[in-house]
Short mmCIF file of C-alpha atoms in Angstrom, two decimals:
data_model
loop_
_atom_site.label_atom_id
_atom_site.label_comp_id
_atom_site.label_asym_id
_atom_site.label_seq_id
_atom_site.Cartn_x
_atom_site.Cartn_y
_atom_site.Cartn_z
CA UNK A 1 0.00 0.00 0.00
CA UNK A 2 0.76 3.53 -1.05
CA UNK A 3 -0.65 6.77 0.60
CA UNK A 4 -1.25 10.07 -2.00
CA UNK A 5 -1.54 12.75 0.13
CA UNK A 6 -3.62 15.55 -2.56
CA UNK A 7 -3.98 18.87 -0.51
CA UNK A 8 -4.27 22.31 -1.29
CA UNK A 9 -0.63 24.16 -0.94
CA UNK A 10 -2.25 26.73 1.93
CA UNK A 11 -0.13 29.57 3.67
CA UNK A 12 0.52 26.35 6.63
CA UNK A 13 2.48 25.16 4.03
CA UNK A 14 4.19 27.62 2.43
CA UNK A 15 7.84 27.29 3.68
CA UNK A 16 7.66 24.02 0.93
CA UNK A 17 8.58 26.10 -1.98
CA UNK A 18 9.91 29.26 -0.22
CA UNK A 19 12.45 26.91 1.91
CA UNK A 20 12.30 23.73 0.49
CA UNK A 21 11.28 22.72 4.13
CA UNK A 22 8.09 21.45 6.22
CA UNK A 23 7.76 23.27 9.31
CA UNK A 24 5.77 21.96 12.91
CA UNK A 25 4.30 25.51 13.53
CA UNK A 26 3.28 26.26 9.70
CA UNK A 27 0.71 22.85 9.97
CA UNK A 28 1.04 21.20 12.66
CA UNK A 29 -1.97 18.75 11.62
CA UNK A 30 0.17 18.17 8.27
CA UNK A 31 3.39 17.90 9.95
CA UNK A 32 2.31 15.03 12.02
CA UNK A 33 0.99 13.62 9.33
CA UNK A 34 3.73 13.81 7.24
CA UNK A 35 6.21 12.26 10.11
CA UNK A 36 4.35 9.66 10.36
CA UNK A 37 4.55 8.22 6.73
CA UNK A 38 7.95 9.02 6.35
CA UNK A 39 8.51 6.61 9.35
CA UNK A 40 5.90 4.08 8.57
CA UNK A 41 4.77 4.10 5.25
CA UNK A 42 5.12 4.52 1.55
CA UNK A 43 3.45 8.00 0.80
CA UNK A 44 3.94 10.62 -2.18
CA UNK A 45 2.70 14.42 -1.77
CA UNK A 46 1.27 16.63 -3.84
CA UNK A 47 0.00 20.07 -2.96
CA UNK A 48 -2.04 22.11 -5.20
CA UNK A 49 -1.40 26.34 -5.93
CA UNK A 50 -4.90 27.85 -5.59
CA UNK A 51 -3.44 30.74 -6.92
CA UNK A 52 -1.20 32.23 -10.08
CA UNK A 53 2.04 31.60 -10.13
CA UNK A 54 5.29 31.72 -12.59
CA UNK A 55 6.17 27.99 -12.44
CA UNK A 56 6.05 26.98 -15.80
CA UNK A 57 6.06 23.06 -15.19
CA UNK A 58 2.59 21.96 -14.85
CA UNK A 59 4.75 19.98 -12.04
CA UNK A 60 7.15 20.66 -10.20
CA UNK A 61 9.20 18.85 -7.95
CA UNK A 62 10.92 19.88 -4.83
CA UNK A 63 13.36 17.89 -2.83
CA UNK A 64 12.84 18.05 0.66
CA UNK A 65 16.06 17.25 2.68
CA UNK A 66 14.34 16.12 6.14
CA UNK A 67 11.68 13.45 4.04
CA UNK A 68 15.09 12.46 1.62
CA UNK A 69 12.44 12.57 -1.55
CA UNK A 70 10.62 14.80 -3.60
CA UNK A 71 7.80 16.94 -3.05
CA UNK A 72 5.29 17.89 -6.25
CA UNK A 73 3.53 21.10 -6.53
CA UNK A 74 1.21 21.30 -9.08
CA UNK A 75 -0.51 24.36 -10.80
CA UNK A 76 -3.55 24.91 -13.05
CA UNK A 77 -4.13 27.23 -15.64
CA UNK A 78 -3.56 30.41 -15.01
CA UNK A 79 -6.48 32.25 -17.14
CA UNK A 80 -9.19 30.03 -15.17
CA UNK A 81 -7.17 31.36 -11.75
CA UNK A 82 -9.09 34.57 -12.71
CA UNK A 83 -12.68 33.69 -13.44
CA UNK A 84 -15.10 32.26 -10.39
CA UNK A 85 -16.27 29.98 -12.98
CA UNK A 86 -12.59 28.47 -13.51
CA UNK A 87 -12.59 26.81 -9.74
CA UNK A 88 -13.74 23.63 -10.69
CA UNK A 89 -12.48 23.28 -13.80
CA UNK A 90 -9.42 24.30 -12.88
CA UNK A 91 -9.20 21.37 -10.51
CA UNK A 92 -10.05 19.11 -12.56
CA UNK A 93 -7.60 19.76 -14.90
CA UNK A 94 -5.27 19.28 -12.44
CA UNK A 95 -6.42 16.08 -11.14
CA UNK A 96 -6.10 15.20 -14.53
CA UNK A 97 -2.43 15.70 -14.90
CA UNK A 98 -1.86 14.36 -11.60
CA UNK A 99 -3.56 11.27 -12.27
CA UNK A 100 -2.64 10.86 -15.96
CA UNK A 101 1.02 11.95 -15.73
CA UNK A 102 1.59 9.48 -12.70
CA UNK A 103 -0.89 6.72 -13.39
CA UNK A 104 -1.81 6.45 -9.56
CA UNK A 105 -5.08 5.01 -10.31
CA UNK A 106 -3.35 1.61 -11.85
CA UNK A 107 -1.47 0.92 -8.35
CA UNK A 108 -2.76 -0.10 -5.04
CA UNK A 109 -2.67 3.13 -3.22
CA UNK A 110 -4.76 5.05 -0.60
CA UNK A 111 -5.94 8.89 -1.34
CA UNK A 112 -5.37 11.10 1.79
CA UNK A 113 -7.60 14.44 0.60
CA UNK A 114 -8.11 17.68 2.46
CA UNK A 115 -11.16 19.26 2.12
CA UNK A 116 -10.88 20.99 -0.31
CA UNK A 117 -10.20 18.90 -3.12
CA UNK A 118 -13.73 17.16 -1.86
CA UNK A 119 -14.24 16.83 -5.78
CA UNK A 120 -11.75 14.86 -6.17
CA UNK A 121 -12.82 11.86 -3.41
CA UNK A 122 -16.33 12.09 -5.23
CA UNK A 123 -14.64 11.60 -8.60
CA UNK A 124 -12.54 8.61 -6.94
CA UNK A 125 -15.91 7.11 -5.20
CA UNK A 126 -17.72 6.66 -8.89
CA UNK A 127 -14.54 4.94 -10.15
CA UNK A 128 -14.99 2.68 -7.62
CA UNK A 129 -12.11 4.25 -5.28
CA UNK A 130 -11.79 4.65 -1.69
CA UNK A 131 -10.47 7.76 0.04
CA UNK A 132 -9.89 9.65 3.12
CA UNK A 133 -10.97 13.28 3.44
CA UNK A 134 -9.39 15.41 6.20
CA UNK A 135 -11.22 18.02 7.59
CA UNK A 136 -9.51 20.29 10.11
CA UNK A 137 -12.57 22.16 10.73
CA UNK A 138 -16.08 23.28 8.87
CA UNK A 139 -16.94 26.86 8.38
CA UNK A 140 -20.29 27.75 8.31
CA UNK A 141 -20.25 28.71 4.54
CA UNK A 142 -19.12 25.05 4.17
CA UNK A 143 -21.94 23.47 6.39
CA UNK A 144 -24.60 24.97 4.21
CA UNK A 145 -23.65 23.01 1.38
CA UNK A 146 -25.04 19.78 3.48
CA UNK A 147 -28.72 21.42 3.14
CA UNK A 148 -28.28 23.05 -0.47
CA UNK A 149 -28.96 22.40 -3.94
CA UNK A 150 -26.59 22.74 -6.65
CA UNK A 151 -23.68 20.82 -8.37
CA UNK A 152 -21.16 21.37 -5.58
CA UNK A 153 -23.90 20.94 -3.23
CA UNK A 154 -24.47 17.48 -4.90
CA UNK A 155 -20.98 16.44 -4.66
CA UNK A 156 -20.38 17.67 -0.98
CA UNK A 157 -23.50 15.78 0.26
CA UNK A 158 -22.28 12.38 -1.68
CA UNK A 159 -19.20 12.29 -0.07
CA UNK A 160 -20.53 12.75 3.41
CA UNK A 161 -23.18 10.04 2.75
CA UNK A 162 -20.50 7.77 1.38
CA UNK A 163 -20.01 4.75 2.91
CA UNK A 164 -16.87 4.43 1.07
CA UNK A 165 -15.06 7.81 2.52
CA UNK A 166 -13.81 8.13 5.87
CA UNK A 167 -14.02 11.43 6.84
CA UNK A 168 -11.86 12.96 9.86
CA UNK A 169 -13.19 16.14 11.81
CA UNK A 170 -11.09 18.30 13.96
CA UNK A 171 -13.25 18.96 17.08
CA UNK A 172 -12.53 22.40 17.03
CA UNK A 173 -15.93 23.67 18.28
CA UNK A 174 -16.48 24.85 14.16
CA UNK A 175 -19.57 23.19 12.13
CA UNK A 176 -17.76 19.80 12.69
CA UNK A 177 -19.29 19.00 15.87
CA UNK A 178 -22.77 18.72 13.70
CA UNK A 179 -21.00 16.15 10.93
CA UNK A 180 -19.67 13.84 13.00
CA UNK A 181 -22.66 10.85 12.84
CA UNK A 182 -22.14 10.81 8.80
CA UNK A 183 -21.11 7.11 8.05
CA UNK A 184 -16.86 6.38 8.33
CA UNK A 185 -16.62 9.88 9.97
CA UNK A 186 -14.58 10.66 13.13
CA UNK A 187 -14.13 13.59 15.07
CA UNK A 188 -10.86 14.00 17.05
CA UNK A 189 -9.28 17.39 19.13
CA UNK A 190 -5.72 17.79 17.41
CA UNK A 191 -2.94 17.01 19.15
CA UNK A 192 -0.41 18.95 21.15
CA UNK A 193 3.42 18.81 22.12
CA UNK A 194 3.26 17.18 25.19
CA UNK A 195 5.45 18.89 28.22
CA UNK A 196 6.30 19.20 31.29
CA UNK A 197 7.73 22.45 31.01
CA UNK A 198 5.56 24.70 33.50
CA UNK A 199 6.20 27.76 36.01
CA UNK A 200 4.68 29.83 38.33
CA UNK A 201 2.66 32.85 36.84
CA UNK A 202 3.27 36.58 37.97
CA UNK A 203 -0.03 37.88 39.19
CA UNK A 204 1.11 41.39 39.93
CA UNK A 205 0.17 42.37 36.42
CA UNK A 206 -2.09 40.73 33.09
CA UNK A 207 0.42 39.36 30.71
CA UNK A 208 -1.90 38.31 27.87
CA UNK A 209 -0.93 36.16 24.73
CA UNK A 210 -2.82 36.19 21.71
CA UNK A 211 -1.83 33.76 18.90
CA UNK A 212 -2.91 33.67 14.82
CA UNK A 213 -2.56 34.71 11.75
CA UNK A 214 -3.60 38.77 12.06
CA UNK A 215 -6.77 38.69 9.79
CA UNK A 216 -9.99 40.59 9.85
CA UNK A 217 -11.87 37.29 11.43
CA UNK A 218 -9.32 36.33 13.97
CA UNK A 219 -9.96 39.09 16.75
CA UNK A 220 -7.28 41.04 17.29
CA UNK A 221 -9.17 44.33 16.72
CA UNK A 222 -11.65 43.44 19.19
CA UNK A 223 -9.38 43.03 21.31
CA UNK A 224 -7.35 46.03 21.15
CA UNK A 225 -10.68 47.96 21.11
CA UNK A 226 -11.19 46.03 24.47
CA UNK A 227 -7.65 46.98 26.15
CA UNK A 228 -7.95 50.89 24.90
CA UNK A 229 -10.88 51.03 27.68
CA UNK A 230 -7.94 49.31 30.04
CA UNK A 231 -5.15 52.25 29.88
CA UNK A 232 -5.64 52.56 33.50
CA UNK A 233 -4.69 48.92 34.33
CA UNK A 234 -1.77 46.91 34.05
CA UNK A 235 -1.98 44.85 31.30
CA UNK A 236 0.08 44.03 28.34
CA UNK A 237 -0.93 42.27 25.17
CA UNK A 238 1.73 40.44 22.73
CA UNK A 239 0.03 39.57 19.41
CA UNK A 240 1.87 36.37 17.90
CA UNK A 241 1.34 36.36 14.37
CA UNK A 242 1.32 38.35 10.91
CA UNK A 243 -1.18 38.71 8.24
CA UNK A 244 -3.15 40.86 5.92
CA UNK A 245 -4.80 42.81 8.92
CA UNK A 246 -1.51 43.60 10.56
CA UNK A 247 -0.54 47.25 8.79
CA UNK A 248 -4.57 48.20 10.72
CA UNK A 249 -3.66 46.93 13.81
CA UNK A 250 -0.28 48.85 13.60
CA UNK A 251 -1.96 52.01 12.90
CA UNK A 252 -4.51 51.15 15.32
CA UNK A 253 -1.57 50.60 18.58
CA UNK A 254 -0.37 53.92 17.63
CA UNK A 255 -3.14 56.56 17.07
CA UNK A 256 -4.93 55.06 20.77
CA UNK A 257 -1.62 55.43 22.69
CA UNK A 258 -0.93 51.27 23.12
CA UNK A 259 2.31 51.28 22.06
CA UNK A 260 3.55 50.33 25.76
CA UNK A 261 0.46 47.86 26.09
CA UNK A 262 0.93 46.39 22.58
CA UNK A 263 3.82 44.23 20.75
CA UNK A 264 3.08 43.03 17.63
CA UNK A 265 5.72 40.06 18.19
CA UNK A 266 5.02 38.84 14.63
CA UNK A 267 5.64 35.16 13.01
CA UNK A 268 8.06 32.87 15.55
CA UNK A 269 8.40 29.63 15.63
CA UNK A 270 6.99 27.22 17.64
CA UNK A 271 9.78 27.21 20.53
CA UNK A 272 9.12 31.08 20.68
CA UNK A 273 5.50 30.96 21.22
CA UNK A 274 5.90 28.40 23.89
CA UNK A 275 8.01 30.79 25.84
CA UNK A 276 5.58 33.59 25.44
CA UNK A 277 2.78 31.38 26.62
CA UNK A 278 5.04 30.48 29.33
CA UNK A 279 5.44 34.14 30.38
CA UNK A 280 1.72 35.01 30.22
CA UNK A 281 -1.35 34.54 32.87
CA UNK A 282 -4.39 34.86 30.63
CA UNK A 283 -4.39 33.71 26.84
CA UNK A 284 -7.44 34.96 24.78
CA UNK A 285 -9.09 33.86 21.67
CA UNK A 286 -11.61 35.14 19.59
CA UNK A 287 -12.08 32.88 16.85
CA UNK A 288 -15.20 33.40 14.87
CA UNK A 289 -14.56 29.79 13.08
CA UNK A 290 -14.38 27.96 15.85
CA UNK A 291 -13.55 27.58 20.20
CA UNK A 292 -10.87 25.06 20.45
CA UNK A 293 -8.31 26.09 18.07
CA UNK A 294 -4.85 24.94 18.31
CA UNK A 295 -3.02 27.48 20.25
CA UNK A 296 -5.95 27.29 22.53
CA UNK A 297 -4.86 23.64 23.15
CA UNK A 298 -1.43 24.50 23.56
CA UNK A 299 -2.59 27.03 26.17
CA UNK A 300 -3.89 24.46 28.25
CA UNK A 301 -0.62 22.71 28.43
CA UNK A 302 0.54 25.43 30.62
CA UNK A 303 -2.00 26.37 32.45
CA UNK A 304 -3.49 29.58 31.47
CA UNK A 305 -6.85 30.56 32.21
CA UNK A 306 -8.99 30.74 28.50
CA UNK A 307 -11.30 33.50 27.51
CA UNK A 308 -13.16 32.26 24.14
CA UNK A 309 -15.73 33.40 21.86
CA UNK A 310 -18.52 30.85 22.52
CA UNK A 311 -20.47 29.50 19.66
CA UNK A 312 -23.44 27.93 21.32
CA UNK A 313 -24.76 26.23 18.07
CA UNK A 314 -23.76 22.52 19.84
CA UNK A 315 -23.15 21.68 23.37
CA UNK A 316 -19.58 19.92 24.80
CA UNK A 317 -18.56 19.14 28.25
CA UNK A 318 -15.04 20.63 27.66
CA UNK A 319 -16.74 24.10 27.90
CA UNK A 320 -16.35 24.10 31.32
CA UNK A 321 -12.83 24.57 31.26
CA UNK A 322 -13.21 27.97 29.37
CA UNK A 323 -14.11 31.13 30.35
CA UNK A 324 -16.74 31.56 27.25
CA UNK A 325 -18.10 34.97 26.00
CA UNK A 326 -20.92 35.53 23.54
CA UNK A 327 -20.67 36.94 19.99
CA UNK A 328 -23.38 39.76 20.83
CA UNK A 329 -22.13 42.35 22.86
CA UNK A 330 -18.64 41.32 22.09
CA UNK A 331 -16.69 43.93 23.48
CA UNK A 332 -18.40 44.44 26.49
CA UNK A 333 -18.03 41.25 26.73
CA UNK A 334 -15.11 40.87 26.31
CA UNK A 335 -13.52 43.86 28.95
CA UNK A 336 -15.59 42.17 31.55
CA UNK A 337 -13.90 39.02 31.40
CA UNK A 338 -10.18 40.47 31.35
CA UNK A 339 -11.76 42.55 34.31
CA UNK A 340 -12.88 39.50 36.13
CA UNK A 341 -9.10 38.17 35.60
CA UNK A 342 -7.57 40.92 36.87
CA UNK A 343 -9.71 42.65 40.04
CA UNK A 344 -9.64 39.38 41.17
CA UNK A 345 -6.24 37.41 40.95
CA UNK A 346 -8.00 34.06 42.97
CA UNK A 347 -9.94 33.04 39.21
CA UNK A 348 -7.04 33.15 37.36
CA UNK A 349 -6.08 30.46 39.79
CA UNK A 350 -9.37 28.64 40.00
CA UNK A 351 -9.28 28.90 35.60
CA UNK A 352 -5.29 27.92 35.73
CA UNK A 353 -6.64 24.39 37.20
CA UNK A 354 -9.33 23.92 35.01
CA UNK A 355 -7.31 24.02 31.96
CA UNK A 356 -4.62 21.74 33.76
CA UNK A 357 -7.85 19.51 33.94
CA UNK A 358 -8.83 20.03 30.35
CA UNK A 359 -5.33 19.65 29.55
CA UNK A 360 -5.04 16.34 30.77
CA UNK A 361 -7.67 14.96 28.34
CA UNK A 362 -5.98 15.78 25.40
CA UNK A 363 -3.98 13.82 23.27
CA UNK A 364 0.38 14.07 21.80
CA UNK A 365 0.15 14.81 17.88
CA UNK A 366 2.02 11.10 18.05
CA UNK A 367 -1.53 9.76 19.58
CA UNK A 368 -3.85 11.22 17.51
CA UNK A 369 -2.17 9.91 14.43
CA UNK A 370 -1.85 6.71 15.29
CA UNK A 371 -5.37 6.49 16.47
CA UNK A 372 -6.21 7.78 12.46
CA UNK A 373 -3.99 5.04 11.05
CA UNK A 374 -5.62 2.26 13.05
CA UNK A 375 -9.08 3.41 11.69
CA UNK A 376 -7.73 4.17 7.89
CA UNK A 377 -5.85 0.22 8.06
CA UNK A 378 -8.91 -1.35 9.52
CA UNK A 379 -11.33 0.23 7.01
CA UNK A 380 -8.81 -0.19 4.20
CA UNK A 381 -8.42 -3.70 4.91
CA UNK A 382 -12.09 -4.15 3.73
CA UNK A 383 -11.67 -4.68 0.13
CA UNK A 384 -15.03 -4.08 -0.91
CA UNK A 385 -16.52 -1.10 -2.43
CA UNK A 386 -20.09 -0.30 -0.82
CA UNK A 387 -22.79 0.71 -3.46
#
């Protein structure tokens, strides 16, 4: 057996062709992944651009020292890049170079597929194939596709009924809590880095870590909003991350005064945001996509006390471990939790032990892959296609 990983070449992923390099903190869901076939099994990758570009190989292939083989990249056409119209057949066209140029359909092999290339485990399901879909979370957006009509509609809701698809959710408190009792599919919490590595928090002062990419949906402006009603208190704020929103946020530290309240620490990696979590007391997330993220999980492991944006559209006992705030109201919501933290130093203790409880349930990146590949050999093992 033979895994083909087909996933879309996302910003996670980027340091492929920019560094010729995989790195933990860029995808830490593909990472693990990754490590594990290179120690266990016969794999091949190829990521797809979703975007222009000036490689002029339809593939091309990128050694990567740390795997000892070769990576392929593989672009479409760049005209259809341009048109909404030119998304799907864009991807099929490259499917169809994939699949034609490698003849991966005449060998015994196993299709690992992200999300979205969903067309592509439909395609593979009426030629009789099995596949795996990964899905490390559901957007709303994508949810509504289950209860639409339409093409795409169509093919989403075939996969998900497929008996011949397994289909992993991240439990990420996202959509994915609702598709979890589709047949084959699974819903899992990532993993974490597992550590020991823990010390005593300063409680003279709010130290407050914030972690993502800097985008319009990610909360960091509500959040500085929040903190410009806090001049008066001592707090400081270090934003881990970069993105499209960060030249706003910039502007934004420096016309309300923040400056000393505010560092923009920008892109680390992964050893440097464990030291900043280390150094905080409170770590924050407003994540309009979804609660348990995977710096929130990472959080956990050292015992900070969790304010999250709720999203009350399912119910999950590991709520109870999070200080949860509602999407109406969001800033007032949001200053009254820091201002629970801080006029009263005793909950940050009382929410330090409830994520060293929810902490405890979670599983190593190591775990949570192997539990996968028990499921994927098991069902694999079936030879039989379901009709």
């Amino acid at each position: 057996m033979k895994f083909i990983v087909l996933a879309n070449l996302f910003s996670g992923l980027d340091s492929i062709v920019s560094d010729n390099k995989i790195l933990s903190e860029g995808s830490p869901a593909y990472f693990s992944l990754i490590n594990y076939l290179k120690n266990n099994e016969k794999y091949e990758l190829y990521f797809f651009r979703t975007k222009m570009s000036n490689q002029k190989k339809y593939i091309n292939e990128i050694y990567i020292e740390e795997l000892n083989q070769k990576i392929k990249v593989v672009r479409g056409l760049n005209f259809l890049y341009k048109k909404k119209i030119g998304f799907l057949p864009n991807k099929i066209f490259m499917y169809m170079v994939v699949f034609y140029k490698n003849q991966l359909l005449n060998r015994g092999n196993i299709f690992y597929i992200d999300r979205d290339n969903i067309l592509l485990s439909f395609l593979l399901d009426v030629l009789g194939k099995k596949s795996i879909v990964r899905f490390l979370g559901v957007n709303e957006n994508f949810y509504k596709y289950l209860h639409k009509r339409g093409v795409y509609a169509k093919i989403i809701q075939h996969v998900f009924e497929s008996k011949n698809v397994i289909k992993f959710f991240t439990k990420d408190g996202s959509y994915s809590e609702l598709c979890a009792d589709y047949p084959n599919s699974y819903l899992y919490f990532n993993g974490i880095t597992k550590s020991d590595i823990y010390k005593v928090k300063p409680r003279n002062k709010i130290v407050i870590s914030y972690i993502g990419r800097i985008e319009r949906y990610k909360g960091q402006r509500e959040l500085l909003e929040v903190i410009s009603y806090c001049k008066h208190l001592d707090i400081h704020v270090n934003l881990i991350g970069d993105g499209s929103d960060r030249d706003y946020i910039q502007e934004y530290i420096g016309s309300n005064q923040l400056d000393k309240m505010v560092t923009i620490v920008g892109k680390v990696n992964q050893q440097k945001v464990f030291e900043y979590l280390n150094k905080s007391n409170l770590f924050v997330s407003i994540n309009k996509l979804g609660i348990y993220g995977n710096t929130l999980l990472e959080a956990s492991k050292y015992r900070l006390p969790i304010i999250a944006l709720d999203h009350d559209y399912f119910n999950d006992v590991n709520k109870k471990f999070i200080y949860l705030i509602k999407q109406e109201n969001l800033i007032d919501n949001l200053l009254e939790a820091i201002i629970f933290f801080y006029d009263n130093p005793s909950n940050l203790d009382v929410y330090a032990k409830k994520s060293e409880e929810f902490y405890k349930g979670l599983s190593s990146w190591e775990e949570r892959i192997n539990d996968e590949f028990l499921i994927i050999k098991k069902f694999f093992n079936k030879s039989k296609i379901i009709k």
